[in-house]
GROMACS .gro file of C-alpha atoms in nm:
model
  334
    1ALA     CA    1   1.458   9.676   0.164
    2ILE     CA    2   1.477   9.394  -0.093
    3GLU     CA    3   1.849   9.456  -0.161
    4GLN     CA    4   1.912   9.463   0.214
    5GLU     CA    5   1.735   9.127   0.250
    6ILE     CA    6   1.941   8.978  -0.034
    7ALA     CA    7   2.258   9.122   0.114
    8SER     CA    8   2.182   8.949   0.443
    9GLN     CA    9   2.163   8.599   0.283
   10ASN     CA   10   2.434   8.353   0.175
   11TYR     CA   11   2.519   8.326  -0.191
   12ASN     CA   12   2.635   7.998  -0.341
   13ALA     CA   13   2.779   7.943  -0.687
   14THR     CA   14   3.016   7.729  -0.890
   15ILE     CA   15   3.303   7.897  -1.072
   16GLU     CA   16   3.589   7.781  -1.294
   17LEU     CA   17   3.943   7.846  -1.174
   18ASP     CA   18   4.232   7.700  -1.374
   19ASP     CA   19   3.979   7.488  -1.567
   20GLU     CA   20   3.873   7.317  -1.244
   21PRO     CA   21   3.529   7.364  -1.087
   22HIS     CA   22   3.530   7.532  -0.749
   23PHE     CA   23   3.253   7.580  -0.499
   24MET     CA   24   3.210   7.946  -0.391
   25ARG     CA   25   3.007   8.076  -0.103
   26LEU     CA   26   2.959   8.445  -0.008
   27SER     CA   27   2.835   8.513   0.341
   28PRO     CA   28   2.743   8.859   0.489
   29ALA     CA   29   2.960   8.985   0.775
   30GLY     CA   30   2.945   9.286   1.010
   31ILE     CA   31   2.582   9.371   0.949
   32ASP     CA   32   2.526   9.407   1.323
   33VAL     CA   33   2.784   9.687   1.345
   34GLY     CA   34   2.684   9.859   1.022
   35LEU     CA   35   2.945   9.702   0.793
   36ASP     CA   36   2.852   9.585   0.445
   37TRP     CA   37   3.116   9.318   0.408
   38ARG     CA   38   3.115   8.983   0.230
   39LEU     CA   39   3.322   8.681   0.329
   40GLY     CA   40   3.400   8.452   0.037
   41THR     CA   41   3.491   8.085   0.065
   42ILE     CA   42   3.626   7.904  -0.240
   43ILE     CA   43   3.718   7.536  -0.228
   44PRO     CA   44   3.778   7.285  -0.506
   45GLU     CA   45   3.465   7.090  -0.576
   46SER     CA   46   3.669   6.765  -0.554
   47ASP     CA   47   3.755   6.840  -0.189
   48PHE     CA   48   3.389   6.905  -0.113
   49LEU     CA   49   3.278   6.576  -0.273
   50LEU     CA   50   3.561   6.391  -0.101
   51GLU     CA   51   3.423   6.497   0.235
   52ILE     CA   52   3.075   6.385   0.130
   53GLU     CA   53   3.211   6.048   0.014
   54ASP     CA   54   3.402   6.013   0.338
   55HIS     CA   55   3.083   6.069   0.537
   56PHE     CA   56   2.898   5.827   0.307
   57TYR     CA   57   3.149   5.546   0.360
   58ARG     CA   58   3.148   5.607   0.735
   59SER     CA   59   2.770   5.581   0.738
   60LEU     CA   60   2.781   5.270   0.519
   61ILE     CA   61   3.036   5.094   0.742
   62LEU     CA   62   2.839   5.189   1.053
   63SER     CA   63   2.516   5.059   0.896
   64LEU     CA   64   2.681   4.731   0.797
   65ALA     CA   65   2.822   4.690   1.145
   66VAL     CA   66   2.475   4.745   1.293
   67VAL     CA   67   2.326   4.490   1.049
   68VAL     CA   68   2.593   4.232   1.140
   69ILE     CA   69   2.533   4.287   1.512
   70VAL     CA   70   2.157   4.251   1.462
   71VAL     CA   71   2.204   3.931   1.257
   72ILE     CA   72   2.438   3.782   1.518
   73PHE     CA   73   2.199   3.870   1.797
   74ALA     CA   74   1.903   3.728   1.603
   75TRP     CA   75   2.094   3.405   1.525
   76ALA     CA   76   2.200   3.367   1.889
   77THR     CA   77   1.838   3.418   2.001
   78PHE     CA   78   1.719   3.172   1.737
   79ARG     CA   79   1.968   2.907   1.849
   80TRP     CA   80   1.882   2.975   2.212
   81LEU     CA   81   1.520   2.893   2.136
   82LEU     CA   82   1.578   2.622   1.873
   83ASP     CA   83   1.846   2.408   2.041
   84PRO     CA   84   1.614   2.285   2.318
   85LEU     CA   85   1.356   2.185   2.056
   86LEU     CA   86   1.618   1.989   1.859
   87LYS     CA   87   1.731   1.815   2.179
   88LEU     CA   88   1.368   1.737   2.256
   89ILE     CA   89   1.308   1.587   1.911
   90LYS     CA   90   1.617   1.363   1.940
   91ALA     CA   91   1.514   1.249   2.288
   92LEU     CA   92   1.158   1.170   2.176
   93LYS     CA   93   1.293   0.966   1.884
   94ARG     CA   94   1.506   0.758   2.122
   95ILE     CA   95   1.208   0.710   2.353
   96GLY     CA   96   0.993   0.609   2.056
   97GLN     CA   97   1.255   0.347   1.962
   98GLY     CA   98   1.222   0.192   2.307
   99ASP     CA   99   1.510   0.359   2.494
  100LEU     CA  100   1.321   0.437   2.813
  101GLU     CA  101   1.645   0.528   2.992
  102THR     CA  102   1.646   0.858   2.802
  103ARG     CA  103   1.609   1.173   3.007
  104VAL     CA  104   1.549   1.528   2.877
  105ASN     CA  105   1.738   1.832   3.008
  106LEU     CA  106   1.630   2.139   2.808
  107GLY     CA  107   1.750   2.420   3.040
  108THR     CA  108   1.702   2.777   2.902
  109THR     CA  109   1.356   2.910   2.994
  110SER     CA  110   1.131   2.796   3.276
  111GLU     CA  111   0.875   2.669   3.023
  112TYR     CA  112   1.132   2.438   2.865
  113VAL     CA  113   1.242   2.318   3.209
  114LYS     CA  114   0.883   2.230   3.300
  115LEU     CA  115   0.835   2.052   2.967
  116GLY     CA  116   1.152   1.849   3.023
  117HIS     CA  117   1.039   1.748   3.372
  118ALA     CA  118   0.698   1.641   3.238
  119ILE     CA  119   0.855   1.424   2.967
  120ASN     CA  120   1.099   1.269   3.216
  121ASP     CA  121   0.809   1.182   3.448
  122MET     CA  122   0.620   1.025   3.158
  123THR     CA  123   0.926   0.824   3.049
  124ALA     CA  124   0.990   0.703   3.404
  125SER     CA  125   0.627   0.590   3.430
  126LEU     CA  126   0.655   0.406   3.096
  127GLN     CA  127   0.976   0.241   3.214
  128GLN     CA  128   0.810   0.114   3.530
  129SER     CA  129   0.513  -0.018   3.330
  130HIS     CA  130   0.749  -0.191   3.088
  131GLN     CA  131   0.938  -0.356   3.371
  132LYS     CA  132   0.612  -0.485   3.518
  133GLU     CA  133   0.507  -0.613   3.177
  134VAL     CA  134   0.836  -0.799   3.135
  135LEU     CA  135   0.797  -0.963   3.477
  136LEU     CA  136   0.439  -1.067   3.402
  137ARG     CA  137   0.537  -1.199   3.059
  138HIS     CA  138   0.820  -1.406   3.202
  139GLU     CA  139   0.585  -1.548   3.465
  140LEU     CA  140   0.328  -1.633   3.198
  141ASP     CA  141   0.595  -1.793   2.977
  142HIS     CA  142   0.713  -2.001   3.270
  143ARG     CA  143   0.362  -2.124   3.347
  144VAL     CA  144   0.282  -2.202   2.982
  145LYS     CA  145   0.612  -2.389   2.948
  146ASN     CA  146   0.533  -2.597   3.257
  147MET     CA  147   0.183  -2.669   3.129
  148LEU     CA  148   0.310  -2.784   2.789
  149ALA     CA  149   0.572  -3.000   2.957
  150GLN     CA  150   0.303  -3.161   3.171
  151ILE     CA  151   0.088  -3.228   2.864
  152VAL     CA  152   0.382  -3.394   2.686
  153ALA     CA  153   0.456  -3.605   2.996
  154LEU     CA  154   0.091  -3.711   3.019
  155CYS     CA  155   0.085  -3.805   2.652
  156GLN     CA  156   0.403  -4.009   2.684
  157GLN     CA  157   0.273  -4.184   2.996
  158THR     CA  158  -0.055  -4.259   2.823
  159ALA     CA  159   0.125  -4.391   2.514
  160THR     CA  160   0.327  -4.640   2.720
  161GLN     CA  161   0.007  -4.778   2.873
  162ALA     CA  162  -0.211  -4.769   2.564
  163SER     CA  163  -0.274  -5.082   2.365
  164THR     CA  164  -0.455  -4.901   2.082
  165ASP     CA  165  -0.423  -4.558   1.920
  166ARG     CA  166  -0.065  -4.535   2.039
  167ASP     CA  167   0.041  -4.366   1.714
  168LEU     CA  168  -0.224  -4.101   1.765
  169ILE     CA  169  -0.100  -4.023   2.115
  170ASP     CA  170   0.262  -4.012   1.992
  171ASN     CA  171   0.160  -3.766   1.721
  172LEU     CA  172  -0.012  -3.546   1.979
  173ALA     CA  173   0.293  -3.554   2.205
  174SER     CA  174   0.518  -3.467   1.912
  175ARG     CA  175   0.305  -3.167   1.816
  176VAL     CA  176   0.288  -3.038   2.172
  177ALA     CA  177   0.664  -3.082   2.214
  178SER     CA  178   0.724  -2.884   1.895
  179LEU     CA  179   0.497  -2.603   2.017
  180SER     CA  180   0.677  -2.606   2.351
  181GLY     CA  181   1.016  -2.571   2.179
  182VAL     CA  182   0.901  -2.280   1.964
  183HIS     CA  183   0.733  -2.116   2.263
  184GLU     CA  184   1.059  -2.140   2.456
  185LEU     CA  185   1.248  -1.978   2.169
  186LEU     CA  186   0.991  -1.699   2.152
  187GLY     CA  187   1.019  -1.652   2.529
  188ASP     CA  188   1.395  -1.610   2.500
  189ARG     CA  189   1.336  -1.334   2.244
  190GLU     CA  190   1.060  -1.164   2.448
  191GLN     CA  191   0.777  -1.288   2.223
  192PHE     CA  192   0.870  -1.068   1.926
  193GLY     CA  193   0.953  -1.362   1.700
  194LEU     CA  194   1.257  -1.555   1.584
  195PRO     CA  195   1.464  -1.621   1.269
  196LEU     CA  196   1.294  -1.848   1.016
  197PHE     CA  197   1.606  -2.064   0.989
  198GLU     CA  198   1.603  -2.119   1.365
  199LEU     CA  199   1.232  -2.204   1.364
  200VAL     CA  200   1.269  -2.466   1.090
  201THR     CA  201   1.575  -2.616   1.262
  202GLN     CA  202   1.387  -2.641   1.593
  203CYS     CA  203   1.085  -2.812   1.436
  204THR     CA  204   1.273  -3.058   1.213
  205GLY     CA  205   1.555  -3.140   1.457
  206PRO     CA  206   1.381  -3.429   1.638
  207TYR     CA  207   1.311  -3.605   1.306
  208ILE     CA  208   1.649  -3.561   1.133
  209SER     CA  209   1.902  -3.835   1.195
  210ASN     CA  210   2.124  -3.746   0.901
  211GLN     CA  211   2.191  -3.378   0.835
  212ASP     CA  212   2.271  -3.452   0.470
  213CYS     CA  213   1.907  -3.531   0.401
  214LEU     CA  214   1.795  -3.171   0.467
  215GLN     CA  215   1.899  -2.850   0.294
  216MET     CA  216   1.771  -2.501   0.381
  217SER     CA  217   1.827  -2.174   0.193
  218GLY     CA  218   1.675  -1.827   0.197
  219PRO     CA  219   1.736  -1.469   0.308
  220GLY     CA  220   1.773  -1.371   0.674
  221ILE     CA  221   1.411  -1.322   0.780
  222PHE     CA  222   1.268  -1.268   1.126
  223VAL     CA  223   0.925  -1.431   1.181
  224ARG     CA  224   0.682  -1.248   1.408
  225SER     CA  225   0.526  -1.445   1.690
  226LYS     CA  226   0.183  -1.518   1.539
  227ALA     CA  227   0.326  -1.646   1.211
  228ALA     CA  228   0.596  -1.836   1.404
  229MET     CA  229   0.340  -2.046   1.591
  230CYS     CA  230   0.152  -2.127   1.268
  231LEU     CA  231   0.469  -2.219   1.080
  232SER     CA  232   0.592  -2.432   1.368
  233LEU     CA  233   0.276  -2.643   1.355
  234VAL     CA  234   0.300  -2.672   0.977
  235VAL     CA  235   0.671  -2.765   0.970
  236ASN     CA  236   0.624  -3.013   1.253
  237GLU     CA  237   0.337  -3.175   1.063
  238LEU     CA  238   0.548  -3.190   0.746
  239ALA     CA  239   0.837  -3.351   0.935
  240THR     CA  240   0.604  -3.599   1.106
  241ASN     CA  241   0.442  -3.695   0.776
  242SER     CA  242   0.779  -3.727   0.606
  243THR     CA  243   0.908  -3.956   0.882
  244LYS     CA  244   0.611  -4.187   0.840
  245HIS     CA  245   0.543  -4.176   0.470
  246GLY     CA  246   0.790  -3.951   0.289
  247ALA     CA  247   1.156  -3.877   0.234
  248LEU     CA  248   1.258  -3.919   0.598
  249SER     CA  249   1.125  -4.275   0.596
  250ARG     CA  250   1.401  -4.373   0.348
  251LEU     CA  251   1.777  -4.379   0.384
  252ASP     CA  252   1.822  -4.195   0.053
  253GLY     CA  253   1.542  -3.943   0.108
  254PHE     CA  254   1.610  -3.572   0.066
  255ILE     CA  255   1.419  -3.255   0.162
  256GLU     CA  256   1.488  -2.906   0.027
  257ILE     CA  257   1.339  -2.612   0.218
  258THR     CA  258   1.356  -2.267   0.059
  259TRP     CA  259   1.200  -1.926   0.116
  260GLN     CA  260   1.209  -1.602  -0.079
  261ILE     CA  261   1.047  -1.259  -0.103
  262LEU     CA  262   0.797  -1.224  -0.388
  263ASP     CA  263   0.679  -0.901  -0.556
  264GLN     CA  264   0.961  -0.708  -0.398
  265PHE     CA  265   0.868  -0.376  -0.563
  266ARG     CA  266   0.491  -0.383  -0.505
  267ASP     CA  267   0.259  -0.318  -0.214
  268ASP     CA  268   0.163  -0.687  -0.177
  269GLU     CA  269   0.499  -0.834  -0.083
  270ARG     CA  270   0.481  -1.193   0.037
  271ILE     CA  271   0.712  -1.464   0.163
  272GLU     CA  272   0.700  -1.790  -0.033
  273PHE     CA  273   0.800  -2.095   0.171
  274LYS     CA  274   0.858  -2.430  -0.003
  275TRP     CA  275   0.904  -2.784   0.130
  276ILE     CA  276   1.017  -3.013  -0.154
  277GLU     CA  277   1.074  -3.385  -0.096
  278THR     CA  278   1.267  -3.594  -0.347
  279ARG     CA  279   1.348  -3.962  -0.347
  280GLY     CA  280   1.045  -4.005  -0.126
  281LYS     CA  281   0.732  -4.194  -0.214
  282ALA     CA  282   0.383  -4.095  -0.324
  283PRO     CA  283   0.089  -4.206  -0.112
  284THR     CA  284  -0.104  -4.503  -0.240
  285GLY     CA  285  -0.477  -4.488  -0.280
  286LYS     CA  286  -0.698  -4.195  -0.183
  287ILE     CA  287  -0.547  -3.939   0.054
  288ARG     CA  288  -0.728  -3.936   0.387
  289GLN     CA  289  -0.834  -3.590   0.500
  290GLY     CA  290  -0.713  -3.622   0.856
  291PHE     CA  291  -0.602  -3.367   1.114
  292GLY     CA  292  -0.254  -3.333   0.963
  293THR     CA  293  -0.386  -3.259   0.613
  294LYS     CA  294  -0.621  -2.995   0.751
  295VAL     CA  295  -0.333  -2.832   0.937
  296LEU     CA  296  -0.129  -2.811   0.617
  297GLU     CA  297  -0.412  -2.685   0.398
  298GLU     CA  298  -0.617  -2.464   0.630
  299LEU     CA  299  -0.408  -2.331   0.920
  300ILE     CA  300  -0.205  -2.065   0.739
  301PRO     CA  301  -0.495  -1.934   0.523
  302TYR     CA  302  -0.719  -1.911   0.829
  303GLU     CA  303  -0.473  -1.767   1.083
  304ILE     CA  304  -0.249  -1.532   0.880
  305ALA     CA  305  -0.432  -1.481   0.548
  306GLY     CA  306  -0.180  -1.682   0.346
  307THR     CA  307  -0.220  -1.950   0.080
  308ALA     CA  308  -0.122  -2.318   0.095
  309ASP     CA  309  -0.072  -2.569  -0.186
  310LEU     CA  310  -0.030  -2.938  -0.102
  311ASP     CA  311   0.080  -3.157  -0.394
  312PHE     CA  312   0.172  -3.527  -0.364
  313LYS     CA  313   0.399  -3.595  -0.660
  314PRO     CA  314   0.547  -3.935  -0.754
  315GLU     CA  315   0.891  -3.832  -0.627
  316GLY     CA  316   0.758  -3.689  -0.301
  317LEU     CA  317   0.553  -3.417  -0.136
  318HIS     CA  318   0.567  -3.060  -0.269
  319TYR     CA  319   0.425  -2.804  -0.026
  320THR     CA  320   0.418  -2.428  -0.093
  321VAL     CA  321   0.279  -2.148   0.121
  322SER     CA  322   0.262  -1.775   0.058
  323ILE     CA  323   0.237  -1.541   0.360
  324PRO     CA  324   0.197  -1.158   0.370
  325ILE     CA  325   0.520  -0.973   0.440
  326LYS     CA  326   0.369  -0.799   0.745
  327TYR     CA  327   0.428  -1.118   0.947
  328PHE     CA  328   0.805  -1.093   0.882
  329MET     CA  329   1.084  -0.846   0.910
  330SER     CA  330   1.444  -0.820   0.799
  331MET     CA  331   1.706  -0.967   1.032
  332ASN     CA  332   1.879  -0.625   1.025
  333LYS     CA  333   1.572  -0.464   1.187
  334ALA     CA  334   1.502  -0.738   1.435
   0.00000   0.00000   0.00000
């Protein structure tokens, strides 16, 4: 019974033929009809392995193809989901920079479409609010300009009729006129500020009869509105004082105005502004602490946390202020 069971099974072996390994397989045949035959199959082992290698390479190529298809599909899905987010980020950056004309069109899924519509509604609302703000600001600027003009006219009318304190009224009119000029410049630039060179030119212009007596130098700096109003009062006071008592009261007088950035690589950057008079004249006697002196010494420290140094030298007035950099910005960013 055991031999019969063995005879009914396949027999596999490796044999050497012509010094080359061959794979041999004996299989029973004819058992159902009472025959005790054996069918032998002998093939070179190299042919057998070649078929295995062929199947292996087919499987490998098929697997790689499946991996590539999966990667492509995953990348396409990733881009399909990511592209709307990238578009959204770019649009939000433009909106954050003040471009309220920007509209978002995300497409793809219904959730993205709803998000795009919500952002567009928000941007449209911001745009309408901004337009109303601009109209109100222009109306306010117009009213303030008219009020300052009326004050100047009243001062001038009073000065023509006054028999005493006429110089005081003229000084007041001059200061108000300077503020009005700077306010008009700020209004033209929507209240954000103006270049420092333009501010100084506006405030000194009425007092300069000879352009050779004034020299300005410094980097292109944009002065924010709060600092601009303070500096306009200070420069106007300096020009007024120089016309009466300093370099501008002489034919050979000279004023040098400079500004620079200090501590450029530290957290406490500041702008240093200097007004240097030469060929002027020093005040005689004790300096009277009037309104003008208080403006020069106290306005900038009180309003914008700066420092002010007022020094009457024999050759003329030397005035230096230092103001935090936060009240300025580069002309390239303005």
